[in-house]
Amino acid sequence: MSIISNLWEKFAKSKKYREEFVAAQAKRGIPFQARALLKARRGWTQQTLAEKSGLTQGVVSRALNPNYGNLTLNTIVRIAAGFDVAFIGMFVPFSELERWFQNMSEESVQVATFEEENARRQSQTFAEGAGLAFSRIWKSVTRELSRRQVATEGLQSEIGAMRGIRAAKAACESEYEPEFASLDGLHQASAGSGRGAAALAATQ
Amino acid sequence: MDYHTPAGINLINEWYESQAEKIQAEFDFVIQEILGTVDLTDSELFKPMIRQHSGLWEIVLEVHEARRKRQIRPIGFWDYGERDFILVDGCEKAGRFTIPPGVFDNASNLLGLFFHEGRGTVNEHHI
């Protein structure tokens, strides 16, 4: 097996290599991540992590050493508690191991603490809640606007109809104005004489 | 990256191919650790060599076997001004001796050839 063969070729070539690679990952992967997490926490020392984990500095030092190789599950869980992150050990297919390994870097193994995640989730919940409230308000506003628009259109059509009536009335009045004027004259003339009354009767 | 001697021999590959799967797997893993580490200055992964082997660096690899810890040492040097670690050869340390013997001396000679005479070539590859 050549040094330059890619990892999958090595996996495919030898079951023994696969087994040993899994063992190397178990031995070195956790110390690598723990060192990267510790580096990312400015001002933290092994002693800080030891205090937060409830371990001694010596145990933490060994846990960070990739060559130590005797890390217990209890120590791993205590260190997870010290960083306030979760730990899941699980069986995975080799393709997942390959993907994880090829992306392995101090940056890719960083994880948020519970506090960071919780703050993010709360602000997300607030944003979602605010969005929902806004959406509800917007719906009621648009509903009200639409109702008012309908009412306005009704009012406008009523006003239009009234204007039509008024215009018809004005046209009617102007058309029959001479007749009305003559009738008025006859009324006035007939007010004091029988002849007038007879004339009025004759016109009707 | 690995160094090929002026005669075209890739010593680190020859060493790698002669190792058991356990050592090959740990070696592959540690190379990725190195690639994934931003600041290697205070890394536990490397140790600078001193005195007559000054300029060489060894990767510290402890491989656990049933009743003993084997001290495996891939050796290389930094391409100064670059961030590249160039692998030259590998060996096992047993007390004051190496298996095979003379690996550090030979690597020191190759280091001198490369930097002072520009002999040998460096090849990049991905694991």
GROMACS .gro file of C-alpha atoms in nm:
model
  331
    1MET     CA    1   0.000   0.000   0.000
    2SER     CA    2   0.152   0.328  -0.111
    3ILE     CA    3   0.170   0.643   0.096
    4ILE     CA    4  -0.007   0.829  -0.183
    5SER     CA    5  -0.304   0.593  -0.223
    6ASN     CA    6  -0.622   0.764  -0.122
    7LEU     CA    7  -0.796   0.660   0.194
    8TRP     CA    8  -1.078   0.468   0.028
    9GLU     CA    9  -0.828   0.264  -0.173
   10LYS     CA   10  -0.655   0.178   0.152
   11PHE     CA   11  -0.987   0.082   0.314
   12ALA     CA   12  -1.071  -0.134   0.013
   13LYS     CA   13  -0.735  -0.304   0.006
   14SER     CA   14  -0.720  -0.429   0.362
   15LYS     CA   15  -0.968  -0.506   0.636
   16LYS     CA   16  -0.683  -0.495   0.885
   17TYR     CA   17  -0.605  -0.138   0.774
   18ARG     CA   18  -0.972  -0.043   0.816
   19GLU     CA   19  -0.973  -0.181   1.170
   20GLU     CA   20  -0.650  -0.003   1.256
   21PHE     CA   21  -0.772   0.323   1.108
   22VAL     CA   22  -1.085   0.307   1.324
   23ALA     CA   23  -0.859   0.246   1.625
   24ALA     CA   24  -0.636   0.541   1.526
   25GLN     CA   25  -0.941   0.763   1.493
   26ALA     CA   26  -1.070   0.657   1.835
   27LYS     CA   27  -0.727   0.715   1.989
   28ARG     CA   28  -0.633   1.043   1.820
   29GLY     CA   29  -0.959   1.199   1.703
   30ILE     CA   30  -1.095   1.296   2.044
   31PRO     CA   31  -0.767   1.451   2.169
   32PHE     CA   32  -0.743   1.642   1.840
   33GLN     CA   33  -1.091   1.787   1.885
   34ALA     CA   34  -1.037   1.858   2.255
   35ARG     CA   35  -0.714   2.047   2.177
   36ALA     CA   36  -0.891   2.245   1.903
   37LEU     CA   37  -1.178   2.335   2.137
   38LEU     CA   38  -0.937   2.439   2.410
   39LYS     CA   39  -0.737   2.654   2.164
   40ALA     CA   40  -1.054   2.829   2.052
   41ARG     CA   41  -1.141   2.930   2.409
   42ARG     CA   42  -0.919   3.227   2.466
   43GLY     CA   43  -0.765   3.242   2.807
   44TRP     CA   44  -0.847   2.882   2.891
   45THR     CA   45  -0.567   2.659   3.010
   46GLN     CA   46  -0.561   2.288   3.081
   47GLN     CA   47  -0.621   2.387   3.444
   48THR     CA   48  -0.937   2.582   3.347
   49LEU     CA   49  -1.070   2.283   3.157
   50ALA     CA   50  -0.978   2.054   3.446
   51GLU     CA   51  -1.175   2.269   3.692
   52LYS     CA   52  -1.477   2.290   3.464
   53SER     CA   53  -1.464   1.915   3.403
   54GLY     CA   54  -1.408   1.811   3.761
   55LEU     CA   55  -1.080   1.641   3.665
   56THR     CA   56  -0.720   1.698   3.758
   57GLN     CA   57  -0.488   1.888   3.526
   58GLY     CA   58  -0.287   1.568   3.482
   59VAL     CA   59  -0.589   1.378   3.353
   60VAL     CA   60  -0.672   1.661   3.113
   61SER     CA   61  -0.313   1.671   2.991
   62ARG     CA   62  -0.323   1.301   2.913
   63ALA     CA   63  -0.664   1.336   2.748
   64LEU     CA   64  -0.525   1.599   2.511
   65ASN     CA   65  -0.222   1.390   2.425
   66PRO     CA   66  -0.288   1.204   2.098
   67ASN     CA   67  -0.035   0.939   2.192
   68TYR     CA   68  -0.187   0.855   2.529
   69GLY     CA   69  -0.434   0.603   2.399
   70ASN     CA   70  -0.607   0.506   2.723
   71LEU     CA   71  -0.879   0.766   2.737
   72THR     CA   72  -1.180   0.637   2.929
   73LEU     CA   73  -1.540   0.710   2.843
   74ASN     CA   74  -1.584   0.872   3.184
   75THR     CA   75  -1.302   1.120   3.113
   76ILE     CA   76  -1.446   1.198   2.770
   77VAL     CA   77  -1.789   1.266   2.921
   78ARG     CA   78  -1.634   1.487   3.193
   79ILE     CA   79  -1.445   1.686   2.928
   80ALA     CA   80  -1.765   1.727   2.726
   81ALA     CA   81  -1.924   1.869   3.042
   82GLY     CA   82  -1.626   2.101   3.088
   83PHE     CA   83  -1.676   2.241   2.737
   84ASP     CA   84  -2.057   2.231   2.784
   85VAL     CA   85  -2.101   2.032   2.465
   86ALA     CA   86  -2.250   1.690   2.393
   87PHE     CA   87  -2.062   1.373   2.307
   88ILE     CA   88  -2.203   1.097   2.087
   89GLY     CA   89  -2.004   0.785   2.018
   90MET     CA   90  -2.176   0.590   1.747
   91PHE     CA   91  -2.117   0.327   1.477
   92VAL     CA   92  -2.098   0.470   1.128
   93PRO     CA   93  -2.021   0.341   0.778
   94PHE     CA   94  -1.668   0.385   0.646
   95SER     CA   95  -1.786   0.644   0.396
   96GLU     CA   96  -1.880   0.867   0.688
   97LEU     CA   97  -1.544   0.812   0.853
   98GLU     CA   98  -1.373   0.899   0.524
   99ARG     CA   99  -1.579   1.219   0.485
  100TRP     CA  100  -1.517   1.320   0.847
  101PHE     CA  101  -1.145   1.249   0.818
  102GLN     CA  102  -1.097   1.439   0.493
  103ASN     CA  103  -1.261   1.748   0.643
  104MET     CA  104  -1.085   1.713   0.976
  105SER     CA  105  -0.936   2.045   1.082
  106GLU     CA  106  -0.931   2.257   1.393
  107GLU     CA  107  -1.206   2.466   1.236
  108SER     CA  108  -1.431   2.180   1.127
  109VAL     CA  109  -1.434   2.019   1.472
  110GLN     CA  110  -1.550   2.333   1.653
  111VAL     CA  111  -1.889   2.305   1.823
  112ALA     CA  112  -2.107   2.562   1.996
  113THR     CA  113  -2.157   2.537   2.371
  114PHE     CA  114  -2.507   2.489   2.508
  115GLU     CA  115  -2.519   2.857   2.613
  116GLU     CA  116  -2.431   2.973   2.261
  117GLU     CA  117  -2.686   2.740   2.106
  118ASN     CA  118  -2.954   2.838   2.355
  119ALA     CA  119  -2.903   3.209   2.293
  120ARG     CA  120  -2.919   3.148   1.918
  121ARG     CA  121  -3.234   2.941   1.954
  122GLN     CA  122  -3.405   3.199   2.174
  123SER     CA  123  -3.333   3.481   1.931
  124GLN     CA  124  -3.455   3.256   1.650
  125THR     CA  125  -3.777   3.181   1.845
  126PHE     CA  126  -3.824   3.554   1.909
  127ALA     CA  127  -3.772   3.632   1.540
  128GLU     CA  128  -4.014   3.357   1.442
  129GLY     CA  129  -4.269   3.484   1.701
  130ALA     CA  130  -4.229   3.841   1.582
  131GLY     CA  131  -4.267   3.725   1.224
  132LEU     CA  132  -4.584   3.534   1.310
  133ALA     CA  133  -4.733   3.833   1.498
  134PHE     CA  134  -4.649   4.063   1.208
  135SER     CA  135  -4.804   3.821   0.965
  136ARG     CA  136  -5.125   3.812   1.172
  137ILE     CA  137  -5.139   4.192   1.197
  138TRP     CA  138  -5.075   4.225   0.827
  139LYS     CA  139  -5.354   3.982   0.746
  140SER     CA  140  -5.604   4.173   0.961
  141VAL     CA  141  -5.491   4.506   0.813
  142THR     CA  142  -5.533   4.381   0.456
  143ARG     CA  143  -5.871   4.228   0.547
  144GLU     CA  144  -5.988   4.562   0.692
  145LEU     CA  145  -5.855   4.756   0.393
  146SER     CA  146  -6.035   4.528   0.156
  147ARG     CA  147  -6.360   4.564   0.359
  148ARG     CA  148  -6.325   4.942   0.352
  149GLN     CA  149  -6.256   4.940  -0.018
  150VAL     CA  150  -6.577   4.749  -0.079
  151ALA     CA  151  -6.766   4.999   0.141
  152THR     CA  152  -6.605   5.295  -0.038
  153GLU     CA  153  -6.694   5.153  -0.377
  154GLY     CA  154  -7.057   5.111  -0.258
  155LEU     CA  155  -7.063   5.467  -0.129
  156GLN     CA  156  -6.913   5.597  -0.452
  157SER     CA  157  -7.176   5.418  -0.657
  158GLU     CA  158  -7.448   5.563  -0.428
  159ILE     CA  159  -7.302   5.911  -0.473
  160GLY     CA  160  -7.291   5.853  -0.849
  161ALA     CA  161  -7.655   5.748  -0.852
  162MET     CA  162  -7.756   6.052  -0.645
  163ARG     CA  163  -7.564   6.280  -0.879
  164GLY     CA  164  -7.748   6.119  -1.171
  165ILE     CA  165  -8.083   6.180  -1.004
  166ARG     CA  166  -7.987   6.538  -0.927
  167ALA     CA  167  -7.877   6.596  -1.287
  168ALA     CA  168  -8.198   6.439  -1.420
  169LYS     CA  169  -8.399   6.659  -1.186
  170ALA     CA  170  -8.209   6.970  -1.304
  171ALA     CA  171  -8.263   6.874  -1.668
  172CYS     CA  172  -8.628   6.814  -1.603
  173GLU     CA  173  -8.662   7.147  -1.428
  174SER     CA  174  -8.490   7.336  -1.708
  175GLU     CA  175  -8.706   7.161  -1.970
  176TYR     CA  176  -9.036   7.245  -1.804
  177GLU     CA  177  -8.935   7.586  -1.667
  178PRO     CA  178  -9.155   7.793  -1.915
  179GLU     CA  179  -9.459   7.583  -1.825
  180PHE     CA  180  -9.387   7.618  -1.455
  181ALA     CA  181  -9.339   7.994  -1.498
  182SER     CA  182  -9.672   8.030  -1.682
  183LEU     CA  183  -9.847   7.817  -1.422
  184ASP     CA  184  -9.703   8.037  -1.149
  185GLY     CA  185  -9.837   8.342  -1.334
  186LEU     CA  186 -10.181   8.191  -1.363
  187HIS     CA  187 -10.184   8.102  -0.991
  188GLN     CA  188 -10.099   8.459  -0.901
  189ALA     CA  189 -10.362   8.602  -1.138
  190SER     CA  190 -10.634   8.373  -1.018
  191ALA     CA  191 -10.569   8.443  -0.657
  192GLY     CA  192 -10.807   8.745  -0.647
  193SER     CA  193 -11.066   8.695  -0.930
  194GLY     CA  194 -11.326   8.450  -1.047
  195ARG     CA  195 -11.223   8.514  -1.401
  196GLY     CA  196 -10.881   8.402  -1.316
  197ALA     CA  197 -11.019   8.092  -1.152
  198ALA     CA  198 -11.219   8.017  -1.461
  199ALA     CA  199 -10.915   8.066  -1.676
  200LEU     CA  200 -10.714   7.835  -1.453
  201ALA     CA  201 -10.992   7.577  -1.472
  202ALA     CA  202 -10.986   7.610  -1.849
  203THR     CA  203 -10.614   7.541  -1.867
  204GLN     CA  204 -10.640   7.229  -1.649
  205MET     CA  205   0.490   1.648   0.059
  206ASP     CA  206   0.773   1.401   0.031
  207TYR     CA  207   1.134   1.416  -0.070
  208HIS     CA  208   1.284   1.206  -0.349
  209THR     CA  209   1.659   1.155  -0.331
  210PRO     CA  210   1.883   1.261  -0.622
  211ALA     CA  211   1.865   0.895  -0.730
  212GLY     CA  212   1.484   0.927  -0.740
  213ILE     CA  213   1.414   0.715  -0.432
  214ASN     CA  214   1.114   0.799  -0.219
  215LEU     CA  215   1.245   0.682   0.118
  216ILE     CA  216   0.937   0.774   0.319
  217ASN     CA  217   0.717   0.571   0.087
  218GLU     CA  218   0.950   0.275   0.108
  219TRP     CA  219   0.940   0.301   0.485
  220TYR     CA  220   0.558   0.336   0.484
  221GLU     CA  221   0.509   0.035   0.263
  222SER     CA  222   0.719  -0.179   0.495
  223GLN     CA  223   0.509  -0.094   0.802
  224ALA     CA  224   0.220  -0.287   0.954
  225GLU     CA  225  -0.131  -0.154   0.896
  226LYS     CA  226  -0.148  -0.022   1.251
  227ILE     CA  227   0.147   0.210   1.193
  228GLN     CA  228   0.026   0.305   0.846
  229ALA     CA  229  -0.316   0.399   0.986
  230GLU     CA  230  -0.171   0.610   1.269
  231PHE     CA  231   0.070   0.774   1.029
  232ASP     CA  232  -0.212   0.864   0.787
  233PHE     CA  233  -0.415   1.004   1.072
  234VAL     CA  234  -0.135   1.218   1.209
  235ILE     CA  235  -0.065   1.364   0.865
  236GLN     CA  236  -0.427   1.481   0.847
  237GLU     CA  237  -0.394   1.622   1.200
  238ILE     CA  238  -0.096   1.824   1.083
  239LEU     CA  239  -0.279   1.945   0.773
  240GLY     CA  240  -0.577   2.045   0.987
  241THR     CA  241  -0.378   2.233   1.250
  242VAL     CA  242  -0.352   2.608   1.199
  243ASP     CA  243  -0.064   2.687   1.430
  244LEU     CA  244   0.194   2.413   1.459
  245THR     CA  245   0.448   2.611   1.658
  246ASP     CA  246   0.358   2.463   1.995
  247SER     CA  247   0.214   2.141   1.861
  248GLU     CA  248   0.264   1.816   2.043
  249LEU     CA  249   0.277   1.644   1.709
  250PHE     CA  250   0.631   1.754   1.625
  251LYS     CA  251   0.968   1.774   1.791
  252PRO     CA  252   1.270   1.956   1.650
  253MET     CA  253   1.587   1.751   1.650
  254ILE     CA  254   1.904   1.891   1.797
  255ARG     CA  255   2.282   1.885   1.761
  256GLN     CA  256   2.402   1.701   1.450
  257HIS     CA  257   2.045   1.648   1.333
  258SER     CA  258   1.943   2.009   1.376
  259GLY     CA  259   1.702   2.120   1.102
  260LEU     CA  260   1.519   1.791   1.103
  261TRP     CA  261   1.188   1.744   1.277
  262GLU     CA  262   1.033   1.422   1.394
  263ILE     CA  263   0.665   1.341   1.412
  264VAL     CA  264   0.597   1.185   1.751
  265LEU     CA  265   0.394   0.872   1.704
  266GLU     CA  266   0.346   0.626   1.988
  267VAL     CA  267   0.187   0.307   1.871
  268HIS     CA  268   0.047   0.082   2.139
  269GLU     CA  269   0.094  -0.288   2.102
  270ALA     CA  270  -0.002  -0.559   2.344
  271ARG     CA  271   0.282  -0.511   2.591
  272ARG     CA  272   0.475  -0.211   2.468
  273LYS     CA  273   0.463   0.131   2.319
  274ARG     CA  274   0.653   0.161   1.995
  275GLN     CA  275   0.812   0.496   1.927
  276ILE     CA  276   0.760   0.559   1.558
  277ARG     CA  277   0.930   0.860   1.403
  278PRO     CA  278   0.855   0.985   1.056
  279ILE     CA  279   1.122   1.246   0.983
  280GLY     CA  280   1.119   1.556   0.772
  281PHE     CA  281   1.200   1.923   0.750
  282TRP     CA  282   1.020   2.248   0.692
  283ASP     CA  283   1.048   2.418   0.360
  284TYR     CA  284   1.148   2.752   0.507
  285GLY     CA  285   0.926   3.041   0.413
  286GLU     CA  286   0.658   2.789   0.328
  287ARG     CA  287   0.416   2.608   0.551
  288ASP     CA  288   0.506   2.274   0.404
  289PHE     CA  289   0.646   1.986   0.596
  290ILE     CA  290   0.851   1.765   0.371
  291LEU     CA  291   0.870   1.403   0.474
  292VAL     CA  292   1.205   1.237   0.416
  293ASP     CA  293   1.214   0.902   0.589
  294GLY     CA  294   1.082   0.707   0.885
  295CYS     CA  295   1.211   0.484   1.159
  296GLU     CA  296   1.142   0.334   1.498
  297LYS     CA  297   1.330   0.462   1.800
  298ALA     CA  298   1.451   0.203   2.049
  299GLY     CA  299   1.653   0.368   2.324
  300ARG     CA  300   1.947   0.541   2.160
  301PHE     CA  301   1.915   0.343   1.840
  302THR     CA  302   1.688   0.356   1.540
  303ILE     CA  303   1.538   0.080   1.329
  304PRO     CA  304   1.674   0.085   1.063
  305PRO     CA  305   2.001   0.231   1.190
  306GLY     CA  306   2.147   0.559   1.063
  307VAL     CA  307   1.815   0.703   0.947
  308PHE     CA  308   1.865   1.039   1.117
  309ASP     CA  309   2.219   1.079   0.980
  310ASN     CA  310   2.103   0.992   0.631
  311ALA     CA  311   1.812   1.236   0.655
  312SER     CA  312   2.052   1.509   0.773
  313ASN     CA  313   2.270   1.449   0.468
  314LEU     CA  314   1.967   1.469   0.237
  315LEU     CA  315   1.859   1.791   0.409
  316GLY     CA  316   2.203   1.939   0.336
  317LEU     CA  317   2.191   1.822  -0.026
  318PHE     CA  318   1.849   1.977  -0.076
  319PHE     CA  319   1.918   2.315   0.082
  320HIS     CA  320   2.283   2.365  -0.009
  321GLU     CA  321   2.306   2.198  -0.346
  322GLY     CA  322   1.942   2.197  -0.456
  323ARG     CA  323   1.957   1.823  -0.515
  324GLY     CA  324   1.659   1.593  -0.490
  325THR     CA  325   1.300   1.683  -0.556
  326VAL     CA  326   0.994   1.753  -0.349
  327ASN     CA  327   0.662   1.605  -0.451
  328GLU     CA  328   0.322   1.705  -0.336
  329HIS     CA  329   0.051   1.447  -0.285
  330HIS     CA  330  -0.276   1.405  -0.105
  331ILE     CA  331  -0.337   1.122   0.132
   0.00000   0.00000   0.00000
